[in-house]
Amino acid sequence: MIIILIGPPGVGKGTQAKMLSGRIQVPQVSTGDILREAVKEKSPLGLEAKDYMDRGKLVPDEIIMKFLEERLKKPDCAKGCILDGFPRNISQVHALEKLLGRRHKDTIRMLAFEVSEVELLKRLSGRRVCKKCGSMYHIIFDPPVNDGLCNKCGGELYQRDDDKEDVIRARMEVYRKDTEPIIDYYEKSGVLRRINAEGTVDQVFGRVEEALR
Ligand code: AMP
């Protein structure tokens, strides 16, 4: 089964994807994480992607599809995966369908996370990520025990370049224009469930489980 998590930046897709992955034993595939890893490694495609990411723009489809194709070929994705941050526009929807062929086409589910814009800005501007293990914190809602350090591995916490306010606004604009139309597309095919993403992480996860039941 392919479960697509869609929603504006900062809605909590990544957190929910990790929890769901643990529950149903299917890997989380986050194109954002894959890109950040490539940037860290300074690979040629990673460096090309960085420029778009820093401006809150979508990385070109050709680059994304190269990374995604490679990832989906790995054996842990044989039974499916949780797609987090992909597809981001209609042409990626078509590219995904082509890539999956008949194999998974009938088993796609989409969960669309919804939250108000004010809440999103609050969540994103306070978000901090561990440099070492990728764990996420929030300076007000979920602060680490020791300031600036990860509870799990002691790694240094940082603010993603694209979590600064002007870039957040650009990312929201891209979401509205390019990504939201995907929701209508899947709504028409009857595989969409809308999730209220306000409330605690556990409350939202309860809704996710309910929607997939
Ligand atoms: P995310 O972690 O999903 O918020 O992604 C961070 C950034 O990576 C986005 O703002 C885009 O620049 C880029 N990105 C991630 N996934 C995609 C995708 N499917 N298509 C294009 N760009 C992407």
XYZ file of C-alpha atoms and ligand atoms in Angstrom:
236
model
C 0.000 0.000 0.000
C 1.186 3.506 -0.815
C 0.026 6.082 1.725
C 0.521 9.664 0.617
C 0.589 12.292 3.335
C -0.181 15.740 2.017
C -0.561 19.081 3.725
C 1.049 22.510 4.024
C 4.584 22.888 5.355
C 4.679 22.503 9.128
C 1.396 20.629 9.420
C 3.157 17.703 11.116
C 3.320 15.221 8.234
C 6.852 14.133 9.125
C 5.982 13.380 12.743
C 2.843 11.473 11.782
C 4.703 9.603 9.019
C 7.293 8.367 11.530
C 4.595 7.224 13.969
C 2.620 5.497 11.242
C 5.751 3.837 9.891
C 6.418 2.365 13.346
C 2.835 1.172 13.651
C 2.360 -0.483 10.256
C 6.005 -1.411 9.579
C 6.244 0.305 6.205
C 9.041 2.821 5.587
C 8.596 6.589 5.547
C 9.920 8.076 2.319
C 10.396 11.808 2.710
C 11.704 13.583 -0.379
C 12.644 16.562 1.842
C 14.819 14.294 4.034
C 16.371 12.647 0.972
C 17.236 16.081 -0.444
C 18.662 17.372 2.862
C 20.833 14.256 3.048
C 22.084 14.877 -0.516
C 22.825 18.511 0.383
C 24.777 17.371 3.449
C 26.799 14.974 1.304
C 27.369 17.784 -1.232
C 26.386 15.483 -4.127
C 25.955 17.320 -7.479
C 22.168 16.827 -7.470
C 22.026 17.861 -3.827
C 23.865 21.101 -4.527
C 21.573 21.851 -7.458
C 18.537 21.211 -5.238
C 19.791 23.421 -2.398
C 19.317 26.620 -4.324
C 15.586 25.873 -4.819
C 15.129 24.697 -1.247
C 16.690 27.818 0.239
C 14.193 29.929 -1.701
C 11.197 27.780 -0.739
C 10.702 26.714 -4.372
C 10.033 23.228 -5.653
C 13.093 21.311 -6.787
C 12.705 20.327 -10.485
C 10.743 17.112 -11.066
C 13.642 15.373 -12.893
C 15.837 15.609 -9.804
C 13.061 14.489 -7.458
C 12.117 11.534 -9.648
C 15.730 10.338 -9.816
C 15.950 10.257 -6.026
C 12.505 8.745 -5.600
C 12.973 6.013 -8.191
C 16.197 4.951 -6.540
C 14.568 4.908 -3.085
C 11.463 2.950 -4.111
C 13.625 0.233 -5.663
C 15.058 -0.655 -2.267
C 13.732 -3.934 -0.837
C 12.125 -2.328 2.230
C 9.619 -0.599 -0.096
C 8.476 -3.881 -1.672
C 5.213 -3.859 0.290
C 4.722 -0.127 -0.078
C 5.692 3.024 1.751
C 4.477 6.226 3.340
C 5.191 9.120 1.007
C 5.854 12.311 2.937
C 6.288 15.475 0.863
C 5.711 13.787 -2.485
C 3.931 14.343 -4.863
C 4.052 18.147 -4.716
C 2.425 18.982 -8.069
C 0.230 17.324 -10.669
C 3.119 16.354 -12.919
C 4.674 14.435 -10.004
C 1.326 12.635 -9.577
C 1.559 11.455 -13.173
C 5.241 10.541 -12.797
C 4.368 8.490 -9.698
C 1.591 6.653 -11.483
C 3.934 5.854 -14.334
C 6.585 4.631 -11.921
C 4.205 2.424 -9.958
C 2.460 1.068 -13.031
C -0.340 -1.319 -12.162
C 1.499 -2.658 -9.127
C 0.303 -0.193 -6.518
C -2.156 1.937 -8.412
C -5.174 0.393 -6.710
C -3.640 0.613 -3.273
C -2.955 4.347 -3.043
C -4.458 6.141 -0.044
C -4.125 9.842 0.571
C -4.384 11.615 3.911
C -4.708 15.398 3.644
C -3.722 17.252 6.825
C -5.475 20.553 7.482
C -4.630 23.335 9.913
C -5.014 27.129 10.027
C -2.302 29.391 8.595
C -1.700 31.178 11.914
C -1.044 27.842 13.604
C 1.338 26.819 10.808
C 3.464 29.936 11.171
C 3.702 29.348 14.935
C 4.706 25.728 14.438
C 7.285 26.346 11.721
C 9.064 29.363 13.126
C 9.650 27.542 16.451
C 10.725 24.257 14.882
C 14.238 22.970 15.595
C 15.834 19.842 14.159
C 18.695 17.689 15.447
C 21.748 17.872 13.170
C 22.690 14.294 13.998
C 19.499 12.193 14.143
C 16.821 14.451 12.604
C 14.543 14.456 15.700
C 12.245 17.450 15.819
C 11.479 19.872 18.643
C 9.578 23.097 19.139
C 11.000 25.861 21.287
C 7.602 26.437 22.969
C 5.410 23.334 22.466
C 8.072 20.625 22.707
C 11.367 22.074 23.978
C 14.406 19.835 24.567
C 15.464 19.147 28.178
C 18.806 20.896 27.598
C 18.642 24.088 25.573
C 19.729 23.554 21.947
C 20.566 19.857 22.419
C 18.737 16.712 21.300
C 17.183 14.580 24.080
C 17.883 11.381 22.181
C 21.476 11.724 20.974
C 22.809 15.009 22.391
C 23.228 16.409 18.856
C 23.048 20.145 18.224
C 19.621 21.539 17.284
C 19.325 23.961 14.380
C 16.679 25.924 12.528
C 16.271 24.817 8.911
C 17.169 27.636 6.489
C 13.731 27.256 4.945
C 11.955 27.644 8.319
C 12.720 31.390 8.390
C 9.617 33.540 8.021
C 10.066 34.880 4.461
C 10.876 31.414 3.105
C 7.913 29.929 5.011
C 5.615 32.363 3.186
C 7.117 31.363 -0.190
C 6.620 27.661 0.651
C 2.980 28.267 1.586
C 2.387 30.078 -1.676
C 3.880 27.156 -3.621
C 1.690 24.784 -1.608
C -1.469 26.672 -2.467
C -0.659 27.015 -6.132
C 1.030 23.702 -7.021
C 0.265 21.152 -4.320
C -3.350 21.778 -3.276
C -4.769 20.821 -6.711
C -3.523 17.282 -6.026
C -6.103 16.984 -3.241
C -8.962 17.548 -5.712
C -7.401 14.994 -8.039
C -7.416 12.256 -5.385
C -10.772 13.319 -3.969
C -12.311 12.519 -7.325
C -10.833 9.024 -7.267
C -12.290 8.390 -3.799
C -9.063 7.568 -1.947
C -8.776 10.801 0.019
C -9.366 11.241 3.749
C -9.106 14.670 5.364
C -7.421 14.877 8.759
C -7.879 17.704 11.258
C -4.260 18.355 12.258
C -4.978 20.681 15.202
C -4.401 19.319 18.700
C -1.714 17.114 20.177
C 0.444 14.738 18.164
C -1.373 11.764 19.747
C -4.812 13.175 19.000
C -3.854 13.653 15.359
C -2.379 10.148 15.190
C -5.673 8.760 16.519
C -7.432 10.434 13.588
C -4.860 9.011 11.169
C -5.456 5.470 12.427
C -9.198 5.968 12.266
C -8.974 7.206 8.667
C -6.984 4.163 7.584
C -9.221 1.642 9.315
P 9.933 19.336 3.110
O 10.906 18.804 4.099
O 9.011 18.269 2.562
O 9.197 20.545 3.611
O 10.796 19.825 1.849
C 11.751 20.856 1.966
C 12.043 21.417 0.581
O 12.559 20.382 -0.263
C 10.835 21.966 -0.168
O 10.529 23.295 0.185
C 11.305 21.840 -1.617
O 12.234 22.854 -1.945
C 12.061 20.529 -1.580
N 11.179 19.362 -1.884
C 10.844 18.343 -1.049
N 10.052 17.463 -1.646
C 9.856 17.932 -2.910
C 9.118 17.468 -4.030
N 8.380 16.344 -3.990
N 9.174 18.216 -5.157
C 9.901 19.335 -5.244
N 10.613 19.839 -4.221
C 10.598 19.133 -3.059
